[in-house]
């Protein structure tokens, strides 16, 4: 079957025309070249045609007489008019600026730019040149860049997130404050609905109740719904998961509930495997049951790790990665790395890094800094800044320093937490790659591993500042051009109005110079008389 598929692909490739070389566009025919040339010169032709039409109609339209009338009108203007004009312009531009600012903070884009791109650009014919063909090299480069930057701009679930009931709640008991933000908990609710629900939940009443439970904002309401689901079906695995996460007050209680969830989840998973080919709905149900089973086993491994049964945790994680290799994006290998570091099994850590430190996978602080820690371990106990400056760095020390530099280049926030220059807090349930939240999550679990290796933190302290750079905690958007433009226009017109009101003579000279530059030289007598009248009125008011 594979040979037949390969033969079909080879035949299709032979029948298709040869593809252009990378970086070169396919050759265009004479029609395409002519159309492209006309499109490029169309704007110039329209401009020249418009000028010619104005020149031909200059006599019927009486352009010279109208221009002279405009000149006479401008000559008769007083400084009061300029004050009113600039003041009104400042008010209008200020209102536009306020609206642009409000629209940008609410929708994340400029209203004027959005209207220009959506409505004006199609009328001006500017969309064709800006959109590249799907197979063009530019579009492929853009898609590659977007794929590379996607993992850095996306919010990821923390693979080592704590238990809400058994760990986060302790902080609430001591301080009376919530350890998690509403945004973080809302993201977790979305994850739970994605992992633990599917379109066939209406077929099982307990799953219908749990579907509503994951959407509940109040924790007591979620726990109550979980008990209702267990009353309908004692083998509801997701109900046990919710109780283990949020009601259990100790890790032992959470592990007991997760074991009950595992027993129910394995039964449902085997049942779904037998029916997966019957319909697309059964396939979706199998995916959901697979997610539930993997989540339960992973949390059981984390319970074993927290209770000191580290080898058992490592075995569960290795079995998970072998049984469900497509779920690599869940970052189970980061849990495995932390457990192996606790066992000080550095050879196994190196083997995991060699397998998962791949360019096709999204990088993380755990991978980068663990690789740096392994390189540092070989030289940190004998490293001395004075000796290194006197004799130079050895090959192993250079490798360790380069590994630290690569890690700091990926996430520059981590060293300050490892060196305890910044206070640690409880890690969130979601992190941003290369951000401060990822640094907190990494240092919270891995600081002990750096302290265990003698001299590792000393080497980090001596070398990390050379590669430090500022990476925003969250992706920041630059202010659109029209916000700067309207702000500048509002400020400049307001300043002109104020200067015209305070210094009418000087601004009158300035206005005459501008009009003279525009070839509309005003009669000096009229403007000076108006300026003199305004000045005399002001003096009369002050003397009165």
XYZ file of C-alpha atoms in Angstrom:
544
model
C 0.000 0.000 0.000
C 2.848 2.332 0.814
C 4.531 1.506 -2.477
C 1.367 2.301 -4.346
C 1.059 5.646 -2.626
C 4.655 6.464 -3.397
C 4.202 5.493 -7.043
C 1.143 7.731 -7.313
C 3.026 10.656 -5.826
C 5.942 10.111 -8.183
C 3.613 9.985 -11.182
C 1.892 13.195 -10.126
C 5.234 14.888 -9.636
C 6.423 13.815 -13.065
C 3.242 15.040 -14.727
C 3.348 18.442 -13.034
C 5.468 21.260 -14.512
C 8.848 21.878 -12.917
C 8.728 24.127 -9.886
C 10.777 27.327 -9.892
C 13.956 27.465 -7.930
C 13.721 28.605 -4.317
C 13.721 32.367 -4.023
C 12.708 32.865 -7.699
C 9.212 33.597 -8.923
C 7.851 31.668 -11.926
C 8.337 33.385 -15.341
C 5.479 35.623 -16.438
C 3.880 35.678 -19.885
C 3.617 38.804 -22.020
C 0.027 39.355 -20.915
C 0.955 39.262 -17.253
C 3.903 41.606 -17.846
C 1.700 44.037 -19.779
C -0.964 43.960 -17.076
C 1.647 44.544 -14.366
C 3.150 47.466 -16.307
C -0.220 49.099 -16.822
C -1.081 48.643 -13.156
C 2.184 50.319 -12.162
C 1.714 53.349 -14.444
C -2.040 53.698 -13.915
C -1.751 56.197 -11.069
C 0.699 58.392 -12.992
C -1.513 58.384 -16.082
C -4.548 59.427 -14.055
C -2.584 62.276 -12.459
C -1.326 63.588 -15.813
C -4.813 63.311 -17.306
C -6.260 65.300 -14.414
C -3.725 68.099 -14.852
C -4.405 68.240 -18.575
C -8.148 68.415 -17.980
C -7.743 71.312 -15.542
C -5.552 73.183 -18.023
C -8.069 72.674 -20.833
C -10.997 73.861 -18.689
C -9.209 76.815 -17.083
C -11.175 79.352 -19.170
C -14.707 77.858 -18.835
C -14.221 77.310 -15.117
C -12.731 80.810 -14.663
C -9.927 79.470 -12.502
C -7.960 82.742 -12.564
C -10.947 84.801 -11.381
C -11.725 82.286 -8.626
C -8.094 82.305 -7.508
C -8.137 86.109 -7.330
C -11.352 86.001 -5.283
C -9.744 83.570 -2.842
C -6.768 85.914 -2.559
C -9.031 88.871 -1.751
C -10.884 86.765 0.841
C -7.664 85.739 2.554
C -6.464 89.353 2.566
C -9.573 90.430 4.470
C -9.197 87.912 7.294
C -8.484 89.179 10.802
C -6.436 87.590 13.586
C -9.703 86.722 15.326
C -10.533 84.432 12.436
C -7.209 82.629 12.756
C -7.765 82.218 16.494
C -11.204 80.717 15.879
C -9.912 78.537 13.030
C -6.974 77.066 14.926
C -9.037 76.662 18.096
C -11.734 74.744 16.242
C -9.101 72.590 14.523
C -7.516 71.823 17.884
C -10.891 70.844 19.359
C -11.773 68.546 16.451
C -8.354 66.875 16.361
C -8.514 66.437 20.141
C -11.856 64.669 19.887
C -10.469 62.416 17.139
C -7.424 61.677 19.306
C -9.590 60.719 22.298
C -11.746 58.444 20.123
C -8.675 56.806 18.540
C -7.155 56.197 21.976
C -10.373 54.647 23.307
C -10.838 52.479 20.205
C -7.235 51.251 20.341
C -7.459 50.254 24.019
C -10.765 48.472 23.449
C -10.098 46.724 20.125
C -6.295 46.773 19.837
C -6.212 48.547 16.462
C -6.592 52.010 14.993
C -10.050 52.952 13.734
C -8.703 55.155 10.929
C -6.254 52.465 9.790
C -8.970 49.819 9.892
C -11.328 51.950 7.782
C -8.510 52.774 5.358
C -7.491 49.150 4.887
C -11.029 47.765 4.748
C -12.764 50.382 2.577
C -10.340 52.818 0.956
C -7.582 50.446 -0.161
C -9.911 48.250 -2.298
C -11.223 51.399 -4.011
C -7.662 52.505 -4.772
C -6.646 49.050 -6.005
C -4.012 48.476 -3.364
C -4.875 44.932 -2.307
C -3.454 43.021 -5.241
C 0.110 44.066 -4.723
C 0.045 43.532 -0.999
C -1.221 39.949 -1.063
C 1.294 37.314 -2.079
C 0.456 34.106 -3.797
C 0.009 31.067 -1.537
C 2.976 29.272 -3.061
C 5.291 32.256 -3.388
C 8.559 32.371 -1.438
C 7.449 35.491 0.441
C 4.323 33.780 1.734
C 6.308 30.710 2.764
C 8.818 32.879 4.625
C 6.012 34.745 6.364
C 4.325 31.499 7.395
C 7.630 30.115 8.688
C 8.224 33.286 10.705
C 4.705 33.166 12.098
C 5.157 29.527 13.125
C 8.411 30.348 14.908
C 6.955 33.330 16.760
C 3.683 31.554 17.613
C 5.201 29.563 20.465
C 6.663 32.739 22.006
C 3.455 34.779 21.834
C 1.132 32.016 22.987
C 0.099 31.443 26.587
C 0.945 27.857 27.594
C -0.350 25.759 30.460
C 2.261 25.371 33.174
C 3.331 21.690 33.051
C 4.218 21.786 36.771
C 1.125 23.656 37.947
C 0.178 23.199 41.588
C -3.006 21.669 42.998
C -5.668 24.232 43.806
C -7.093 22.553 46.883
C -3.950 21.029 48.369
C -1.424 23.786 47.578
C -2.879 27.062 46.328
C -5.508 27.084 49.064
C -2.814 27.157 51.760
C -1.871 30.633 50.584
C -5.490 31.716 50.916
C -5.696 30.279 54.438
C -2.582 32.186 55.546
C -3.034 35.529 53.785
C -6.736 35.652 52.954
C -5.840 36.510 49.339
C -6.395 34.608 46.122
C -3.178 33.180 44.633
C -4.527 33.035 41.066
C -5.854 35.824 38.884
C -9.252 35.680 37.258
C -7.563 35.648 33.844
C -5.496 32.598 34.792
C -8.505 30.695 36.154
C -10.537 31.609 33.077
C -7.840 30.098 30.855
C -7.894 26.952 32.986
C -11.675 26.734 32.598
C -11.242 26.912 28.837
C -8.594 24.166 28.990
C -10.883 21.936 31.050
C -13.728 22.380 28.578
C -11.359 21.530 25.719
C -9.820 18.465 27.400
C -12.781 17.010 29.277
C -15.849 17.686 27.089
C -17.026 16.665 23.625
C -20.131 16.775 21.441
C -21.475 13.459 22.767
C -21.758 14.573 26.402
C -25.537 14.785 26.094
C -25.648 10.975 25.748
C -24.437 10.570 29.343
C -26.214 12.598 32.061
C -23.132 12.709 34.276
C -21.039 14.240 31.480
C -23.765 16.820 30.883
C -23.563 17.858 34.532
C -19.766 18.024 34.368
C -19.934 20.126 31.226
C -21.803 22.736 33.258
C -19.451 22.261 36.211
C -16.363 23.227 34.207
C -18.085 26.486 33.268
C -18.939 27.425 36.844
C -16.979 30.349 38.248
C -17.642 29.600 41.921
C -15.531 26.692 43.338
C -18.253 25.433 45.759
C -20.699 25.269 42.836
C -18.207 23.206 40.820
C -17.661 20.792 43.705
C -21.418 20.447 44.231
C -21.892 19.680 40.524
C -19.169 17.014 40.710
C -21.019 15.242 43.518
C -24.230 15.429 41.482
C -22.424 13.760 38.568
C -21.193 10.977 40.866
C -24.749 10.402 42.058
C -25.794 9.873 38.438
C -22.755 7.752 37.572
C -20.314 6.457 40.154
C -17.704 5.911 37.395
C -17.556 9.534 36.208
C -13.803 10.084 35.907
C -13.949 13.852 35.346
C -15.938 14.309 38.572
C -13.152 12.623 40.547
C -10.634 14.840 38.720
C -12.436 18.011 39.781
C -12.703 16.850 43.399
C -9.019 15.895 43.468
C -7.990 19.266 42.077
C -10.204 21.557 44.132
C -11.681 19.788 47.180
C -8.766 17.668 48.414
C -6.803 19.606 51.036
C -3.717 17.342 51.017
C -1.710 15.587 48.321
C -2.639 12.226 49.885
C -6.346 12.962 49.475
C -5.774 14.175 45.928
C -3.886 10.982 45.056
C -6.686 8.827 46.468
C -9.277 10.615 44.324
C -7.055 10.435 41.249
C -6.719 6.660 41.714
C -10.502 6.382 41.698
C -10.548 8.560 38.594
C -7.924 6.314 36.961
C -9.999 3.195 37.573
C -13.082 4.801 36.025
C -11.105 6.451 33.219
C -9.446 3.227 32.071
C -12.827 1.486 31.859
C -14.323 4.280 29.765
C -11.189 4.456 27.585
C -11.294 0.744 26.725
C -14.986 1.051 25.906
C -14.322 4.017 23.609
C -11.511 2.162 21.833
C -13.918 -0.582 20.809
C -16.421 1.899 19.312
C -14.072 4.467 17.791
C -14.674 3.428 14.146
C -18.456 3.510 14.290
C -18.898 7.261 13.700
C -17.055 10.593 13.925
C -18.814 11.211 17.245
C -17.229 8.073 18.684
C -13.810 9.253 17.472
C -14.304 12.573 19.257
C -15.358 10.687 22.375
C -12.183 8.583 22.211
C -10.049 11.722 21.964
C -11.782 13.160 25.006
C -11.364 9.934 27.005
C -7.692 9.815 25.980
C -7.163 13.348 27.254
C -8.836 12.470 30.551
C -6.710 9.340 31.002
C -3.440 11.136 30.208
C -4.320 13.991 32.560
C -5.103 11.581 35.407
C -1.870 9.612 34.993
C 0.166 12.783 34.788
C -1.314 14.178 37.985
C -0.781 10.823 39.704
C 2.884 11.048 38.720
C 3.035 14.557 40.177
C 1.423 13.307 43.399
C 4.048 10.581 43.660
C 6.799 13.165 43.041
C 5.479 15.446 45.792
C 5.143 12.513 48.227
C 8.769 11.452 47.688
C 8.139 8.414 45.484
C 10.228 9.869 42.685
C 11.136 6.632 40.890
C 7.469 5.729 40.681
C 6.762 9.169 39.221
C 9.528 8.736 36.635
C 8.133 5.347 35.601
C 4.613 6.749 35.139
C 5.927 9.618 33.019
C 8.076 7.367 30.847
C 5.143 5.010 30.275
C 2.944 7.966 29.340
C 5.447 9.239 26.798
C 5.757 5.788 25.242
C 2.020 5.053 25.202
C 0.906 8.450 23.886
C 3.761 9.922 21.798
C 1.462 12.313 19.843
C 0.810 14.230 23.076
C 4.334 15.662 23.188
C 2.932 19.192 23.146
C 1.673 18.619 26.715
C 5.334 18.978 27.787
C 5.351 15.869 29.966
C 9.108 15.734 29.383
C 9.481 18.834 31.562
C 7.924 16.940 34.473
C 10.323 14.085 33.741
C 13.338 16.421 33.670
C 12.513 17.855 37.083
C 12.048 14.396 38.631
C 15.311 13.097 37.143
C 17.156 16.143 38.471
C 15.765 15.369 41.926
C 17.180 11.840 41.569
C 20.478 13.389 40.381
C 20.306 11.062 37.386
C 22.178 13.491 35.153
C 22.895 10.926 32.434
C 19.167 10.288 32.054
C 18.552 14.041 32.011
C 21.051 14.388 29.170
C 19.291 11.606 27.257
C 15.927 13.337 27.621
C 17.424 16.641 26.482
C 18.995 14.996 23.447
C 15.569 13.659 22.483
C 13.429 16.718 23.141
C 15.815 19.638 22.586
C 14.695 19.674 18.959
C 14.163 22.681 16.721
C 10.753 21.333 15.698
C 9.516 21.586 19.288
C 8.894 24.894 21.057
C 11.756 25.828 23.341
C 11.239 26.437 27.021
C 13.191 27.751 29.984
C 13.269 24.235 31.465
C 15.065 22.826 28.416
C 17.494 25.733 27.952
C 18.473 26.158 31.595
C 18.666 22.422 32.282
C 21.107 22.099 29.375
C 23.112 24.971 30.880
C 23.016 23.308 34.307
C 24.474 20.063 32.942
C 27.314 21.930 31.204
C 27.920 23.985 34.348
C 28.052 20.897 36.595
C 31.290 19.694 35.001
C 33.274 22.876 35.747
C 31.451 24.829 38.461
C 33.179 23.262 41.487
C 36.631 24.428 40.306
C 35.625 27.678 38.614
C 37.149 30.916 39.887
C 36.770 34.303 38.176
C 40.316 35.354 39.169
C 41.861 32.170 37.814
C 39.801 32.332 34.628
C 40.834 35.944 33.969
C 44.497 35.047 34.514
C 44.788 31.843 32.464
C 41.708 32.075 30.262
C 38.749 29.738 29.964
C 39.119 26.057 29.217
C 37.070 24.312 26.544
C 34.608 22.921 29.093
C 34.222 26.339 30.714
C 33.621 27.961 27.326
C 30.909 25.389 26.605
C 29.284 26.079 29.980
C 29.377 29.849 29.472
C 27.926 29.524 25.972
C 25.119 27.311 27.307
C 24.306 29.932 29.957
C 24.322 32.644 27.300
C 21.903 30.652 25.134
C 19.594 30.167 28.103
C 19.700 33.850 29.050
C 19.078 34.770 25.425
C 15.896 32.688 25.499
C 14.583 33.978 28.841
C 16.540 36.768 30.565
C 14.244 36.864 33.611
C 15.338 33.519 35.090
C 18.790 34.442 36.544
C 17.367 37.094 38.872
C 15.080 34.488 40.435
C 17.774 31.792 40.609
C 20.200 34.250 42.225
C 17.394 35.392 44.565
C 17.674 38.982 43.390
C 13.881 38.961 43.013
C 11.378 37.370 45.382
C 9.653 34.171 44.310
C 5.872 33.841 44.369
C 3.576 30.912 43.672
C 3.757 29.994 39.983
C 0.639 30.603 37.875
C -1.317 27.911 36.057
C -0.383 29.464 32.698
C 2.904 30.925 31.517
C 4.152 33.000 28.629
C 7.235 31.640 26.896
C 10.269 33.887 27.396
C 8.302 35.921 29.930
C 8.489 36.641 33.622
C 5.764 34.095 34.392
C 7.840 31.283 32.854
C 10.865 32.426 34.858
C 8.865 32.263 38.093
C 7.553 28.784 37.273
C 11.024 27.476 36.389
C 12.823 28.953 39.396
C 10.085 27.816 41.807
C 10.778 24.141 41.009
C 14.429 24.174 39.835
C 16.177 26.528 42.252
C 16.967 23.593 44.566
C 18.688 21.734 41.714
C 20.994 24.695 41.034
C 21.811 25.016 44.741
C 22.630 21.308 44.964
C 25.483 21.645 42.435
C 28.424 23.411 44.060
C 29.460 26.590 42.264
C 26.654 26.511 39.685
C 25.028 29.712 40.911
C 28.461 31.342 41.219
C 29.218 30.629 37.554
C 25.764 31.855 36.575
C 26.282 35.081 38.523
C 29.616 35.737 36.801
C 28.388 35.198 33.252
C 24.679 35.947 32.852
C 24.807 39.755 32.670
C 26.781 39.746 29.427
C 23.806 38.354 27.523
C 20.994 40.002 29.468
C 18.379 41.753 27.352
C 14.928 43.075 28.055
C 12.079 40.944 26.759
C 8.574 42.202 27.451
C 6.596 40.169 29.959
C 3.608 40.343 27.636
C 3.618 41.191 23.923
C 3.169 44.941 23.723
C 1.513 46.707 20.824
C 2.955 49.940 19.509
C 0.645 52.913 19.312
C -0.771 53.366 15.805
C 0.450 56.210 13.616
C -2.848 58.097 13.705
C -2.782 58.366 17.504
C 0.588 60.130 17.276
C -0.643 62.193 14.320
C -3.864 63.396 15.959
C -2.050 64.128 19.226
C 0.533 66.231 17.388
C -2.128 67.985 15.321
C -4.177 68.821 18.409
C -1.144 70.164 20.281
C 0.188 72.217 17.357
C -3.150 73.838 16.486
C -3.819 74.645 20.135
C -0.392 76.266 20.392
C -0.995 78.306 17.212
C -4.368 79.492 18.542
C -2.788 80.551 21.841
C 0.083 82.378 20.129
C -2.281 84.146 17.715
C -4.406 85.332 20.626
C -1.452 86.521 22.702
C 0.814 87.887 19.929
C -1.371 88.949 16.988
C 1.319 91.127 15.329
C 3.971 88.422 15.241
C 1.500 85.786 14.079
C 0.245 88.237 11.442
C 3.742 88.520 10.023
C 4.015 84.729 10.132
C 0.681 84.314 8.312
C 1.772 86.809 5.620
C 4.983 84.851 5.140
C 3.084 81.582 4.767
C 0.619 83.099 2.302
C 3.483 84.634 0.370
C 5.140 81.249 0.175
C 1.906 79.858 -1.251
C 1.919 82.585 -3.942
C -1.109 84.234 -2.338
C 0.571 87.438 -1.139
C -1.978 89.412 0.928
C -2.346 93.160 0.836
C -0.356 94.341 3.836
C -2.543 97.326 4.536
C -5.707 95.345 5.249
C -4.033 92.848 7.580
C -2.081 95.500 9.418
C -5.218 97.608 9.914
C -7.075 94.624 11.349
C -4.151 93.797 13.605
C -3.901 97.424 14.736
C -7.649 97.501 15.505
C -7.367 94.342 17.585
C -4.399 95.793 19.474
C -6.213 99.095 20.173
C -9.253 97.200 21.435
C -7.057 95.204 23.780
C -5.370 98.379 25.072
C -8.750 100.029 25.599
C -9.983 97.101 27.622
C -6.855 97.062 29.764
C -7.015 100.826 30.444
C -10.716 100.596 31.264
